[in-house]
Each structure stands twice: as structure tokens, then as C-alpha cells.
């Protein structure tokens, strides 16, 4: 009789349009408090909002990229509540006619997390608690948001995290947001309930508000799941409420009872006109979308025959995915290219931010040249690795580090002679190998590499040495 977790996510994504949703103030993050504001976005009486067309377009992009239907006709509504970060005492949002509906994101386990709706709305200001006082910064007020709401389809913490990561990557690929969780441009409300495995219908849920770290989301979900199970097992009932995650103590704690939609007294905003989008406009936006991460992954594994782990790492950063593709020109074994990127290049870019920026000195043309030389066996892999290190240090091309003679390699007769010398000079190792100690051959090959300054083809040398020993 085990318990199952049920979760649905409400994700807020700040859109990276230049200006705010209803005025021409900048959407830039940070800045001196209350300097990115005007009478409209601080809600002075008598001002009139005017919807930023780019916001609608960005939201439609997000909807199409997550398989949603787009409404031709929608509208803005007022959601009424009082809180100091919301000077008008209502948030302009969308209630019963959201711009996008009925989408989904597919997870790697084959399950689809259904998206109920995506609507546009304005962000609120920010309370700053400092020196025992509370201050308000309205810079964020009126920054455009989309809220992406899922069905309660999530059944594990892993699924929740994968959903957010996939959503985040899609938003980044289509360029509607910088989705920086630490700056709050992607935040999640996590709704959780539990039920007995096999039970139909859902239990009462709680909602953990405003999470902006994957690590905290996982911890909060783990805690909340255990808390609910414990209450139910001891015969108690779950109270539907809004909770917050306290990261200092790693617990969730009650914030307030749950509001119903009725509490918000939603009504259409009389200051804003109907939003009308034609099918043609929707199709134009669809055509302008780039290849999405899921499609790229499929292509890299199927057409490029990359292992899944390689493909997943490459598509995680759009810039790197593109660099990889450019470096693959005329290359038959694409895995060779991915090895250099995920190996030697990633070693130099340990953090996520560094990979994101991907500022390395080797251009895709230069990497391509190197890979083509190794693929045609003009350069052995040993030398190629060394050369790549020097290229990464200096930004110079392959030909700056190798000579014609390096590329011609060693002819067969010469290689055989060197192998004979190597065996003669390493009699002990040869005998050990003969008596079954496979690894002993390593020191003989090492000798050959040293003699040839890495020019010898290790695989060919190994074959020759094995034969020499066996026939001795
Ligand atoms: P509200 O807008 O009042 O927060 P919704 O019905 O729109 O409520 O649901 C909000 C989120 O809660 C959705 O993501 C939904 O999937 C999720 N949810 C609804 N019921 C449950 C439940 N019993 N357990 C877990 N999540 C739920
Ligand atoms: Mg909610
Ligand atoms: Zn403004």
C-alpha cells in the first residue's frame, strides 16, 4: 500500500520583450529601485494601458512550441487583490479566454505532461526586506509574463524536474525569455497531493508558491509528500492551502488558506481591446520558430547516429548544438566531433554559465579541419588530441602545429622496425604478456609512442607487437 505523488505546475516565465506589457518602460532586470517605472506601470489613476503587440507574439510562440492551440479571440481580465507590490490592487491577466490551450511536453519516459493553458499577464513589483523595514521596488511591475499551467499529470520529483528543464530549454530556444531561475525570470508554483497507488481521483492539494531553484523544488516536493503521507496515515486530513518553502530549515510552512477564483472577482478589463489573431498570423509565427530541442535531439541520435547521452548534452546549449553541427560538415562519424566538444572543450568550461557562453578560441571550421584529418587517418588520434589542446590555448589552426611529415605518419616497414626494437628493449614486458598478462603490452606501446613522438598509429603498432611476441 504505497502512496503516489500527484503534482501540477504553474510556471511563470518573464518575457524578454524590450518594453513592458502596457507601457514603454524597459523590462531590464535590476537597476536602481523605482527607475524603470512610469505612471502606467505604477498604476496611477487616469492612466491607460496599451497592450504591447510583441507580448502576444511571444506568448503565441511559447504556445506553438508546446503544442498548444491558439485562440483567435481572447481578452484581458482584472484579477483583484490587495498587496503592496500591486499598486492598482488588481493584476491584469487572462481568466476564461487564455491565449493558448491544450498543449503538452513529452518526457523521456514517454509520458506527456499536458498543458492546460498559457496566458499572458503583468508581473508585480518586489518587496525588499531590509534593516528591519520593508521597501517596495516597482521596476518589475508590468514586466510581461506568461503563466504555463499543467494538468495534475506529474507523478514524481524526477518528472517535475525534467518537465521544468524541458520547458526552460524550449523557451530559451525560441528566444522568448532568458529563463534565469536565480533572477526569477522562471518561477514555479508547485501543487501537490498524494493518493494510494491505484486510487481513482485526486486527494486534496497544497500549493507551494514561488520556487526559483530546481534543487529547492525537489527538496520541497520531497518534504511536502512526506508531510501529507504522514498526516493521512495518522488519520488526519490535508488542508487546501498555500505554503512556502523555507530553505533554511528545509520544510514547507503554511502561508495562507487557498483563495478560489471567486475571491478574485475577475472581470474583463474595460481599458483594453479584444486580442484578435488570424490563422495566417499564427501560421507565420509557427514558420518562424527554430528547430526545437526535442527535434534536434531526434535528428542527432537518428541521422547523426550519436549516443543519446551525447545528444542530450549537446542540445542543452543552443550555441553548442549549432557549433557541433557546423563542425560536422563532411564528417562521416559525427561522434568524433562530439568527443572533442564533450571531452576536451567541456573540460575547459566546467560551469553551466561557461558552457552557455561557449567562448572558446577554436572556430567550428578549425575543429572541422582537425576532425577531417583524423577521420581520413592523416593524423592519429593521439596527435589530434595534443594539437587540439594547443589550438584551444592559442586559437591557431591545425596546420600551425603539425608538419607535412607528421601527417604522412610512419610507413609500414619503419613501424615494424620500431616495433621490433621496442620488443627487444622490453623483454620483461614481452614475457609477461606472453604468459597472459595482457596489460604488460602497454609499456611496449608507450615506448613506440615515445620513439615516434606520437606519430605511430597505436592500433597498428599493437597488432604488430602482439604478433612479434606470439611468434617469438
Ligand atoms: P488555481 O488556479 O486555483 O490555482 P487550478 O485548478 O487552475 O487552481 O490548478 C492549479 C494547478 O494545480 C494546476 O497545475 C493543476 O494541475 C494542479 N492541481 C489541481 N488539482 C490537483 C491535485 N489534486 N493534486 C495536485 N495538483 C493539482
Ligand atoms: Mg494557483
Ligand atoms: Zn511603465
GROMACS .gro file of C-alpha atoms and ligand atoms in nm:
model
  501
    1UNK     CA    1   0.000   0.000   0.000
    2UNK     CA    2   0.224   0.272  -0.118
    3UNK     CA    3   0.149   0.635  -0.175
    4UNK     CA    4   0.170   0.809  -0.506
    5UNK     CA    5   0.264   1.171  -0.560
    6UNK     CA    6   0.041   1.386  -0.784
    7UNK     CA    7   0.163   1.726  -0.892
    8UNK     CA    8   0.069   2.005  -1.130
    9UNK     CA    9   0.289   2.304  -1.202
   10UNK     CA   10   0.214   2.667  -1.266
   11UNK     CA   11   0.523   2.821  -1.423
   12UNK     CA   12   0.575   3.193  -1.466
   13UNK     CA   13   0.815   3.294  -1.739
   14UNK     CA   14   0.918   3.659  -1.776
   15UNK     CA   15   0.921   3.756  -2.141
   16UNK     CA   16   1.226   3.931  -2.280
   17UNK     CA   17   1.042   4.190  -2.485
   18UNK     CA   18   1.224   4.525  -2.481
   19UNK     CA   19   0.941   4.709  -2.314
   20UNK     CA   20   0.678   4.624  -2.053
   21UNK     CA   21   0.335   4.483  -2.129
   22UNK     CA   22   0.128   4.802  -2.107
   23UNK     CA   23   0.380   5.088  -2.125
   24UNK     CA   24   0.716   5.171  -2.284
   25UNK     CA   25   0.932   5.122  -1.974
   26UNK     CA   26   1.227   4.885  -2.001
   27UNK     CA   27   1.197   4.524  -1.886
   28UNK     CA   28   1.565   4.513  -1.787
   29UNK     CA   29   1.641   4.319  -1.470
   30UNK     CA   30   1.777   4.513  -1.173
   31UNK     CA   31   1.850   4.884  -1.193
   32UNK     CA   32   1.811   5.141  -0.914
   33UNK     CA   33   1.479   5.074  -0.741
   34UNK     CA   34   1.181   5.251  -0.899
   35UNK     CA   35   1.371   5.385  -1.200
   36UNK     CA   36   1.211   5.159  -1.463
   37UNK     CA   37   0.865   5.295  -1.394
   38UNK     CA   38   0.604   5.537  -1.527
   39UNK     CA   39   0.250   5.640  -1.430
   40UNK     CA   40   0.104   5.343  -1.620
   41UNK     CA   41   0.308   5.067  -1.459
   42UNK     CA   42   0.274   5.207  -1.109
   43UNK     CA   43  -0.099   5.227  -1.171
   44UNK     CA   44  -0.172   5.596  -1.120
   45UNK     CA   45  -0.542   5.677  -1.162
   46UNK     CA   46  -0.632   5.816  -1.502
   47UNK     CA   47  -0.360   5.636  -1.696
   48UNK     CA   48  -0.449   5.390  -1.970
   49UNK     CA   49  -0.268   5.067  -2.055
   50UNK     CA   50  -0.192   4.975  -2.416
   51UNK     CA   51  -0.108   4.613  -2.492
   52UNK     CA   52   0.243   4.552  -2.632
   53UNK     CA   53   0.196   4.353  -2.953
   54UNK     CA   54   0.529   4.172  -2.905
   55UNK     CA   55   0.397   4.017  -2.584
   56UNK     CA   56   0.115   3.847  -2.772
   57UNK     CA   57   0.355   3.728  -3.038
   58UNK     CA   58   0.599   3.588  -2.780
   59UNK     CA   59   0.317   3.407  -2.599
   60UNK     CA   60   0.195   3.256  -2.925
   61UNK     CA   61   0.549   3.134  -2.993
   62UNK     CA   62   0.556   2.972  -2.650
   63UNK     CA   63   0.215   2.815  -2.713
   64UNK     CA   64   0.307   2.673  -3.052
   65UNK     CA   65   0.639   2.538  -2.923
   66UNK     CA   66   0.449   2.348  -2.653
   67UNK     CA   67   0.187   2.205  -2.890
   68UNK     CA   68  -0.097   2.435  -2.781
   69UNK     CA   69  -0.399   2.554  -2.973
   70UNK     CA   70  -0.403   2.930  -3.013
   71UNK     CA   71  -0.723   3.124  -2.961
   72UNK     CA   72  -0.812   3.364  -3.241
   73UNK     CA   73  -1.002   3.584  -2.998
   74UNK     CA   74  -0.902   3.649  -2.641
   75UNK     CA   75  -0.912   3.931  -2.387
   76UNK     CA   76  -0.753   4.067  -2.071
   77UNK     CA   77  -0.918   4.042  -1.730
   78UNK     CA   78  -0.862   4.201  -1.391
   79UNK     CA   79  -0.769   3.979  -1.100
   80UNK     CA   80  -0.845   4.178  -0.789
   81UNK     CA   81  -0.641   4.151  -0.474
   82UNK     CA   82  -0.466   4.384  -0.235
   83UNK     CA   83  -0.097   4.360  -0.174
   84UNK     CA   84   0.167   4.633  -0.156
   85UNK     CA   85   0.356   4.504  -0.462
   86UNK     CA   86   0.045   4.567  -0.674
   87UNK     CA   87  -0.041   4.939  -0.659
   88UNK     CA   88  -0.359   4.917  -0.872
   89UNK     CA   89  -0.496   4.646  -0.640
   90UNK     CA   90  -0.561   4.435  -0.948
   91UNK     CA   91  -0.335   4.239  -1.176
   92UNK     CA   92  -0.417   4.244  -1.545
   93UNK     CA   93  -0.424   3.881  -1.651
   94UNK     CA   94  -0.637   3.645  -1.858
   95UNK     CA   95  -0.915   3.446  -1.697
   96UNK     CA   96  -1.159   3.243  -1.906
   97UNK     CA   97  -1.010   3.302  -2.250
   98UNK     CA   98  -0.638   3.230  -2.228
   99UNK     CA   99  -0.433   3.282  -2.542
  100UNK     CA  100  -0.310   2.919  -2.559
  101UNK     CA  101  -0.470   2.592  -2.451
  102UNK     CA  102  -0.431   2.216  -2.460
  103UNK     CA  103  -0.062   2.164  -2.522
  104UNK     CA  104   0.187   1.916  -2.384
  105UNK     CA  105   0.552   1.845  -2.325
  106UNK     CA  106   0.673   1.490  -2.371
  107UNK     CA  107   0.917   1.345  -2.118
  108UNK     CA  108   1.194   1.096  -2.186
  109UNK     CA  109   0.989   0.817  -2.025
  110UNK     CA  110   0.729   0.867  -2.298
  111UNK     CA  111   0.472   1.032  -2.070
  112UNK     CA  112   0.310   1.355  -2.180
  113UNK     CA  113   0.261   1.631  -1.928
  114UNK     CA  114  -0.048   1.809  -2.054
  115UNK     CA  115  -0.055   2.185  -2.054
  116UNK     CA  116  -0.396   2.320  -1.962
  117UNK     CA  117  -0.332   2.676  -2.066
  118UNK     CA  118  -0.082   2.954  -2.124
  119UNK     CA  119  -0.196   3.307  -2.058
  120UNK     CA  120  -0.031   3.649  -2.053
  121UNK     CA  121  -0.027   3.880  -1.753
  122UNK     CA  122   0.176   4.151  -1.585
  123UNK     CA  123   0.431   4.090  -1.314
  124UNK     CA  124   0.402   4.268  -0.979
  125UNK     CA  125   0.666   4.476  -0.803
  126UNK     CA  126   0.900   4.336  -0.543
  127UNK     CA  127   0.909   4.374  -0.167
  128UNK     CA  128   1.256   4.417  -0.022
  129UNK     CA  129   1.303   4.335   0.343
  130UNK     CA  130   1.599   4.529   0.475
  131UNK     CA  131   1.723   4.667   0.805
  132UNK     CA  132   1.403   4.558   0.975
  133UNK     CA  133   1.188   4.750   0.727
  134UNK     CA  134   1.008   4.664   0.408
  135UNK     CA  135   1.066   4.864   0.089
  136UNK     CA  136   0.898   4.837  -0.249
  137UNK     CA  137   1.067   4.831  -0.588
  138UNK     CA  138   0.822   4.864  -0.876
  139UNK     CA  139   1.079   4.806  -1.151
  140UNK     CA  140   0.939   4.458  -1.211
  141UNK     CA  141   0.577   4.578  -1.211
  142UNK     CA  142   0.432   4.548  -1.560
  143UNK     CA  143   0.704   4.318  -1.691
  144UNK     CA  144   0.523   4.073  -1.920
  145UNK     CA  145   0.478   3.717  -1.802
  146UNK     CA  146   0.332   3.404  -1.939
  147UNK     CA  147   0.188   3.153  -1.696
  148UNK     CA  148   0.203   2.794  -1.812
  149UNK     CA  149  -0.033   2.566  -1.621
  150UNK     CA  150  -0.017   2.187  -1.638
  151UNK     CA  151  -0.276   1.925  -1.561
  152UNK     CA  152  -0.203   1.722  -1.246
  153UNK     CA  153  -0.009   1.474  -1.461
  154UNK     CA  154   0.322   1.470  -1.276
  155UNK     CA  155   0.389   1.158  -1.069
  156UNK     CA  156   0.741   1.202  -0.938
  157UNK     CA  157   1.001   1.461  -0.848
  158UNK     CA  158   1.212   1.347  -1.143
  159UNK     CA  159   0.924   1.411  -1.381
  160UNK     CA  160   0.868   1.756  -1.233
  161UNK     CA  161   1.234   1.848  -1.275
  162UNK     CA  162   1.252   1.710  -1.627
  163UNK     CA  163   0.936   1.897  -1.723
  164UNK     CA  164   1.081   2.226  -1.597
  165UNK     CA  165   1.415   2.164  -1.767
  166UNK     CA  166   1.246   2.083  -2.096
  167UNK     CA  167   1.014   2.383  -2.070
  168UNK     CA  168   1.305   2.607  -1.985
  169UNK     CA  169   1.510   2.489  -2.280
  170UNK     CA  170   1.220   2.535  -2.522
  171UNK     CA  171   1.163   2.892  -2.401
  172UNK     CA  172   1.531   2.962  -2.448
  173UNK     CA  173   1.546   2.812  -2.797
  174UNK     CA  174   1.250   3.017  -2.918
  175UNK     CA  175   1.403   3.329  -2.765
  176UNK     CA  176   1.107   3.449  -2.559
  177UNK     CA  177   1.288   3.461  -2.225
  178UNK     CA  178   1.631   3.431  -2.073
  179UNK     CA  179   1.472   3.191  -1.819
  180UNK     CA  180   1.723   3.263  -1.544
  181UNK     CA  181   1.579   3.093  -1.239
  182UNK     CA  182   1.810   3.273  -0.997
  183UNK     CA  183   1.693   3.611  -1.133
  184UNK     CA  184   1.334   3.497  -1.109
  185UNK     CA  185   1.258   3.504  -1.481
  186UNK     CA  186   1.131   3.147  -1.440
  187UNK     CA  187   0.943   3.063  -1.121
  188UNK     CA  188   0.716   2.778  -1.030
  189UNK     CA  189   0.418   2.719  -0.806
  190UNK     CA  190   0.411   2.351  -0.723
  191UNK     CA  191   0.073   2.191  -0.647
  192UNK     CA  192   0.096   1.861  -0.466
  193UNK     CA  193  -0.138   1.595  -0.340
  194UNK     CA  194  -0.095   1.228  -0.259
  195UNK     CA  195  -0.312   0.924  -0.310
  196UNK     CA  196  -0.290   0.549  -0.266
  197UNK     CA  197  -0.142   0.376  -0.571
  198UNK     CA  198  -0.424   0.264  -0.798
  199UNK     CA  199  -0.676   0.507  -0.649
  200UNK     CA  200  -0.901   0.698  -0.892
  201UNK     CA  201  -0.945   1.069  -0.839
  202UNK     CA  202  -0.716   1.306  -0.660
  203UNK     CA  203  -0.656   1.399  -0.299
  204UNK     CA  204  -0.664   1.750  -0.156
  205UNK     CA  205  -0.366   1.954  -0.269
  206UNK     CA  206  -0.144   2.221  -0.129
  207UNK     CA  207   0.039   2.478  -0.337
  208UNK     CA  208   0.400   2.575  -0.271
  209UNK     CA  209   0.449   2.923  -0.408
  210UNK     CA  210   0.724   3.094  -0.597
  211UNK     CA  211   1.006   2.845  -0.625
  212UNK     CA  212   1.307   2.951  -0.827
  213UNK     CA  213   1.558   2.672  -0.788
  214UNK     CA  214   1.535   2.316  -0.915
  215UNK     CA  215   1.720   2.196  -0.612
  216UNK     CA  216   1.470   2.363  -0.376
  217UNK     CA  217   1.176   2.237  -0.583
  218UNK     CA  218   1.299   1.880  -0.542
  219UNK     CA  219   1.354   1.925  -0.170
  220UNK     CA  220   1.020   2.099  -0.113
  221UNK     CA  221   0.835   1.827  -0.303
  222UNK     CA  222   1.007   1.557  -0.105
  223UNK     CA  223   0.921   1.725   0.222
  224UNK     CA  224   0.562   1.802   0.126
  225UNK     CA  225   0.499   1.448   0.001
  226UNK     CA  226   0.624   1.302   0.330
  227UNK     CA  227   0.425   1.555   0.534
  228UNK     CA  228   0.098   1.474   0.357
  229UNK     CA  229   0.154   1.099   0.378
  230UNK     CA  230   0.223   1.127   0.749
  231UNK     CA  231  -0.094   1.328   0.812
  232UNK     CA  232  -0.310   1.084   0.617
  233UNK     CA  233  -0.154   0.777   0.775
  234UNK     CA  234  -0.225   0.912   1.120
  235UNK     CA  235  -0.589   0.964   1.024
  236UNK     CA  236  -0.571   1.339   0.961
  237UNK     CA  237  -0.686   1.548   0.667
  238UNK     CA  238  -0.494   1.770   0.427
  239UNK     CA  239  -0.595   2.134   0.440
  240UNK     CA  240  -0.603   2.303   0.100
  241UNK     CA  241  -0.370   2.595   0.144
  242UNK     CA  242  -0.083   2.796   0.009
  243UNK     CA  243   0.257   2.710   0.155
  244UNK     CA  244   0.608   2.841   0.123
  245UNK     CA  245   0.936   2.654   0.124
  246UNK     CA  246   1.176   2.754   0.400
  247UNK     CA  247   1.518   2.664   0.266
  248UNK     CA  248   1.697   2.732   0.596
  249UNK     CA  249   1.504   2.456   0.768
  250UNK     CA  250   1.416   2.253   0.458
  251UNK     CA  251   1.044   2.250   0.539
  252UNK     CA  252   0.726   2.387   0.387
  253UNK     CA  253   0.515   2.611   0.606
  254UNK     CA  254   0.163   2.745   0.579
  255UNK     CA  255   0.124   3.096   0.432
  256UNK     CA  256  -0.249   3.135   0.394
  257UNK     CA  257  -0.566   2.949   0.315
  258UNK     CA  258  -0.634   2.885  -0.052
  259UNK     CA  259  -0.823   3.151  -0.247
  260UNK     CA  260  -1.082   3.047  -0.500
  261UNK     CA  261  -1.125   3.214  -0.835
  262UNK     CA  262  -1.441   3.374  -0.691
  263UNK     CA  263  -1.232   3.554  -0.433
  264UNK     CA  264  -1.057   3.747  -0.708
  265UNK     CA  265  -1.374   3.898  -0.857
  266UNK     CA  266  -1.239   3.853  -1.208
  267UNK     CA  267  -1.390   4.076  -1.472
  268UNK     CA  268  -1.290   4.194  -1.814
  269UNK     CA  269  -1.053   4.490  -1.815
  270UNK     CA  270  -1.257   4.769  -1.974
  271UNK     CA  271  -0.944   4.965  -2.069
  272UNK     CA  272  -0.809   4.706  -2.312
  273UNK     CA  273  -0.938   4.597  -2.650
  274UNK     CA  274  -1.004   4.242  -2.768
  275UNK     CA  275  -0.699   4.048  -2.883
  276UNK     CA  276  -0.760   3.910  -3.231
  277UNK     CA  277  -0.511   3.689  -3.415
  278UNK     CA  278  -0.583   3.542  -3.756
  279UNK     CA  279  -0.489   3.191  -3.860
  280UNK     CA  280  -0.246   3.342  -4.110
  281UNK     CA  281  -0.069   3.531  -3.836
  282UNK     CA  282  -0.048   3.215  -3.627
  283UNK     CA  283   0.096   3.018  -3.920
  284UNK     CA  284   0.352   3.289  -3.986
  285UNK     CA  285   0.469   3.266  -3.628
  286UNK     CA  286   0.479   2.887  -3.649
  287UNK     CA  287   0.702   2.907  -3.954
  288UNK     CA  288   0.938   3.145  -3.782
  289UNK     CA  289   1.008   2.902  -3.498
  290UNK     CA  290   1.356   2.748  -3.492
  291UNK     CA  291   1.417   2.375  -3.468
  292UNK     CA  292   1.315   2.282  -3.113
  293UNK     CA  293   1.539   2.090  -2.871
  294UNK     CA  294   1.331   1.773  -2.896
  295UNK     CA  295   1.357   1.775  -3.275
  296UNK     CA  296   1.730   1.840  -3.258
  297UNK     CA  297   1.774   1.550  -3.017
  298UNK     CA  298   1.590   1.319  -3.252
  299UNK     CA  299   1.797   1.429  -3.550
  300UNK     CA  300   2.126   1.400  -3.364
  301UNK     CA  301   2.052   1.047  -3.246
  302UNK     CA  302   1.886   0.920  -3.562
  303UNK     CA  303   2.053   1.097  -3.853
  304UNK     CA  304   2.387   1.164  -3.687
  305UNK     CA  305   2.390   0.830  -3.503
  306UNK     CA  306   2.503   0.995  -3.179
  307UNK     CA  307   2.455   0.814  -2.849
  308UNK     CA  308   2.162   0.963  -2.654
  309UNK     CA  309   2.385   1.093  -2.371
  310UNK     CA  310   2.599   1.285  -2.619
  311UNK     CA  311   2.299   1.433  -2.795
  312UNK     CA  312   2.138   1.538  -2.468
  313UNK     CA  313   2.449   1.721  -2.355
  314UNK     CA  314   2.491   1.896  -2.689
  315UNK     CA  315   2.133   2.022  -2.724
  316UNK     CA  316   2.132   2.160  -2.371
  317UNK     CA  317   2.310   2.467  -2.505
  318UNK     CA  318   2.178   2.606  -2.832
  319UNK     CA  319   2.511   2.764  -2.923
  320UNK     CA  320   2.694   2.437  -2.872
  321UNK     CA  321   2.437   2.240  -3.069
  322UNK     CA  322   2.488   2.478  -3.360
  323UNK     CA  323   2.866   2.468  -3.326
  324UNK     CA  324   2.855   2.090  -3.325
  325UNK     CA  325   2.653   2.083  -3.645
  326UNK     CA  326   2.882   2.327  -3.822
  327UNK     CA  327   3.185   2.123  -3.719
  328UNK     CA  328   3.029   1.810  -3.867
  329UNK     CA  329   3.049   1.923  -4.231
  330UNK     CA  330   3.164   1.630  -4.449
  331UNK     CA  331   3.242   1.422  -4.142
  332UNK     CA  332   3.108   1.066  -4.158
  333UNK     CA  333   3.149   0.968  -3.793
  334UNK     CA  334   2.984   1.258  -3.610
  335UNK     CA  335   3.074   1.100  -3.278
  336UNK     CA  336   3.434   1.209  -3.341
  337UNK     CA  337   3.320   1.571  -3.332
  338UNK     CA  338   3.108   1.524  -3.024
  339UNK     CA  339   3.400   1.356  -2.844
  340UNK     CA  340   3.618   1.664  -2.883
  341UNK     CA  341   3.342   1.900  -2.770
  342UNK     CA  342   3.219   1.697  -2.473
  343UNK     CA  343   3.572   1.594  -2.374
  344UNK     CA  344   3.847   1.847  -2.421
  345UNK     CA  345   3.628   2.153  -2.469
  346UNK     CA  346   3.386   2.085  -2.182
  347UNK     CA  347   3.682   2.027  -1.951
  348UNK     CA  348   3.772   2.390  -2.007
  349UNK     CA  349   3.415   2.506  -1.939
  350UNK     CA  350   3.326   2.350  -1.605
  351UNK     CA  351   3.029   2.573  -1.513
  352UNK     CA  352   2.690   2.598  -1.672
  353UNK     CA  353   2.740   2.966  -1.744
  354UNK     CA  354   3.067   2.898  -1.923
  355UNK     CA  355   2.906   2.633  -2.139
  356UNK     CA  356   2.618   2.870  -2.207
  357UNK     CA  357   2.856   3.138  -2.330
  358UNK     CA  358   3.083   2.886  -2.503
  359UNK     CA  359   3.362   3.132  -2.564
  360UNK     CA  360   3.639   2.910  -2.693
  361UNK     CA  361   3.916   3.004  -2.931
  362UNK     CA  362   3.864   2.725  -3.183
  363UNK     CA  363   3.613   2.802  -3.458
  364UNK     CA  364   3.384   2.533  -3.596
  365UNK     CA  365   3.583   2.544  -3.923
  366UNK     CA  366   3.903   2.475  -3.732
  367UNK     CA  367   3.753   2.184  -3.542
  368UNK     CA  368   3.608   2.051  -3.865
  369UNK     CA  369   3.952   2.058  -4.027
  370UNK     CA  370   4.104   1.868  -3.737
  371UNK     CA  371   3.832   1.604  -3.738
  372UNK     CA  372   3.856   1.551  -4.114
  373UNK     CA  373   4.232   1.492  -4.080
  374UNK     CA  374   4.177   1.230  -3.810
  375UNK     CA  375   3.891   1.067  -3.991
  376UNK     CA  376   4.100   1.020  -4.304
  377UNK     CA  377   4.380   0.886  -4.079
  378UNK     CA  378   4.620   1.158  -4.185
  379UNK     CA  379   4.655   1.240  -3.820
  380UNK     CA  380   4.634   0.981  -3.545
  381UNK     CA  381   4.402   1.044  -3.254
  382UNK     CA  382   4.685   1.085  -3.011
  383UNK     CA  383   4.836   1.371  -3.202
  384UNK     CA  384   4.497   1.520  -3.273
  385UNK     CA  385   4.428   1.546  -2.902
  386UNK     CA  386   4.757   1.723  -2.840
  387UNK     CA  387   4.705   1.955  -3.130
  388UNK     CA  388   4.354   2.043  -3.012
  389UNK     CA  389   4.490   2.144  -2.671
  390UNK     CA  390   4.731   2.382  -2.842
  391UNK     CA  391   4.458   2.513  -3.067
  392UNK     CA  392   4.239   2.578  -2.763
  393UNK     CA  393   4.525   2.763  -2.596
  394UNK     CA  394   4.613   2.981  -2.891
  395UNK     CA  395   4.323   2.999  -3.133
  396UNK     CA  396   4.555   2.893  -3.416
  397UNK     CA  397   4.462   2.630  -3.676
  398UNK     CA  398   4.567   2.267  -3.706
  399UNK     CA  399   4.837   2.336  -3.963
  400UNK     CA  400   5.020   2.566  -3.723
  401UNK     CA  401   5.106   2.269  -3.506
  402UNK     CA  402   5.184   1.988  -3.743
  403UNK     CA  403   5.419   1.948  -4.033
  404UNK     CA  404   5.375   1.754  -4.355
  405UNK     CA  405   5.584   1.472  -4.212
  406UNK     CA  406   5.355   1.446  -3.908
  407UNK     CA  407   5.068   1.387  -4.141
  408UNK     CA  408   5.229   1.126  -4.359
  409UNK     CA  409   5.259   0.912  -4.049
  410UNK     CA  410   5.510   0.625  -4.047
  411UNK     CA  411   5.536   0.376  -4.328
  412UNK     CA  412   5.473   0.014  -4.253
  413UNK     CA  413   5.831  -0.108  -4.282
  414UNK     CA  414   5.954   0.163  -4.047
  415UNK     CA  415   5.680   0.090  -3.800
  416UNK     CA  416   5.767  -0.281  -3.799
  417UNK     CA  417   6.134  -0.196  -3.734
  418UNK     CA  418   6.040   0.028  -3.443
  419UNK     CA  419   5.814  -0.243  -3.302
  420UNK     CA  420   6.096  -0.495  -3.315
  421UNK     CA  421   6.323  -0.253  -3.135
  422UNK     CA  422   6.052  -0.193  -2.875
  423UNK     CA  423   6.006  -0.563  -2.805
  424UNK     CA  424   6.383  -0.617  -2.785
  425UNK     CA  425   6.416  -0.332  -2.538
  426UNK     CA  426   6.127  -0.452  -2.322
  427UNK     CA  427   6.189  -0.823  -2.290
  428UNK     CA  428   6.038  -0.844  -1.945
  429UNK     CA  429   5.710  -0.693  -2.055
  430UNK     CA  430   5.706  -0.918  -2.361
  431UNK     CA  431   5.743  -1.227  -2.147
  432UNK     CA  432   5.472  -1.112  -1.909
  433UNK     CA  433   5.238  -1.057  -2.200
  434UNK     CA  434   5.319  -1.399  -2.337
  435UNK     CA  435   5.235  -1.556  -2.002
  436UNK     CA  436   4.890  -1.398  -2.012
  437UNK     CA  437   4.930  -1.055  -1.856
  438UNK     CA  438   4.751  -0.852  -2.122
  439UNK     CA  439   4.829  -0.516  -1.968
  440UNK     CA  440   5.203  -0.564  -1.998
  441UNK     CA  441   5.183  -0.468  -2.364
  442UNK     CA  442   5.110  -0.109  -2.258
  443UNK     CA  443   5.469  -0.028  -2.173
  444UNK     CA  444   5.587  -0.155  -2.513
  445UNK     CA  445   5.334   0.063  -2.696
  446UNK     CA  446   5.440   0.351  -2.471
  447UNK     CA  447   5.799   0.300  -2.585
  448UNK     CA  448   5.687   0.313  -2.950
  449UNK     CA  449   5.489   0.632  -2.898
  450UNK     CA  450   5.787   0.796  -2.736
  451UNK     CA  451   6.022   0.684  -3.015
  452UNK     CA  452   5.785   0.818  -3.283
  453UNK     CA  453   5.678   1.129  -3.090
  454UNK     CA  454   5.321   1.007  -3.102
  455UNK     CA  455   5.315   0.965  -3.478
  456UNK     CA  456   5.267   0.588  -3.474
  457UNK     CA  457   4.917   0.451  -3.515
  458UNK     CA  458   4.864   0.283  -3.177
  459UNK     CA  459   4.620   0.022  -3.307
  460UNK     CA  460   4.850  -0.088  -3.590
  461UNK     CA  461   5.153  -0.096  -3.358
  462UNK     CA  462   4.964  -0.309  -3.106
  463UNK     CA  463   4.883  -0.566  -3.375
  464UNK     CA  464   5.242  -0.588  -3.491
  465UNK     CA  465   5.379  -0.617  -3.136
  466UNK     CA  466   5.131  -0.893  -3.048
  467UNK     CA  467   5.239  -1.095  -3.349
  468UNK     CA  468   5.606  -1.041  -3.277
  469UNK     CA  469   5.564  -1.170  -2.923
  470UNK     CA  470   5.347  -1.464  -3.016
  471UNK     CA  471   5.588  -1.571  -3.288
  472UNK     CA  472   5.898  -1.525  -3.076
  473LIG     P1  473  -0.587   2.758  -0.917
  473LIG     O1  474  -0.587   2.836  -1.044
  473LIG     O2  475  -0.692   2.796  -0.822
  473LIG     O3  476  -0.453   2.755  -0.852
  473LIG     P2  477  -0.626   2.519  -1.078
  473LIG     O4  478  -0.741   2.426  -1.074
  473LIG     O5  479  -0.612   2.602  -1.200
  473LIG     O6  480  -0.626   2.606  -0.950
  473LIG     O7  481  -0.496   2.431  -1.062
  473LIG     C1  482  -0.374   2.486  -1.042
  473LIG     C2  483  -0.272   2.376  -1.053
  473LIG     O8  484  -0.296   2.276  -0.956
  473LIG     C3  485  -0.271   2.304  -1.186
  473LIG     O9  486  -0.137   2.291  -1.227
  473LIG     C4  487  -0.332   2.169  -1.155
  473LIG    O10  488  -0.276   2.069  -1.236
  473LIG     C5  489  -0.289   2.148  -1.013
  473LIG     N1  490  -0.382   2.059  -0.938
  473LIG     C6  491  -0.516   2.064  -0.935
  473LIG     N2  492  -0.565   1.968  -0.854
  473LIG     C7  493  -0.458   1.898  -0.805
  473LIG     C8  494  -0.443   1.787  -0.716
  473LIG     N3  495  -0.547   1.731  -0.659
  473LIG     N4  496  -0.319   1.747  -0.690
  473LIG     C9  497  -0.212   1.805  -0.745
  473LIG     N5  498  -0.220   1.909  -0.828
  473LIG    C10  499  -0.342   1.956  -0.858
  474LIG    MG1  500  -0.257   2.860  -0.848
  475LIG    ZN1  501   0.589   5.199  -1.721
   0.00000   0.00000   0.00000
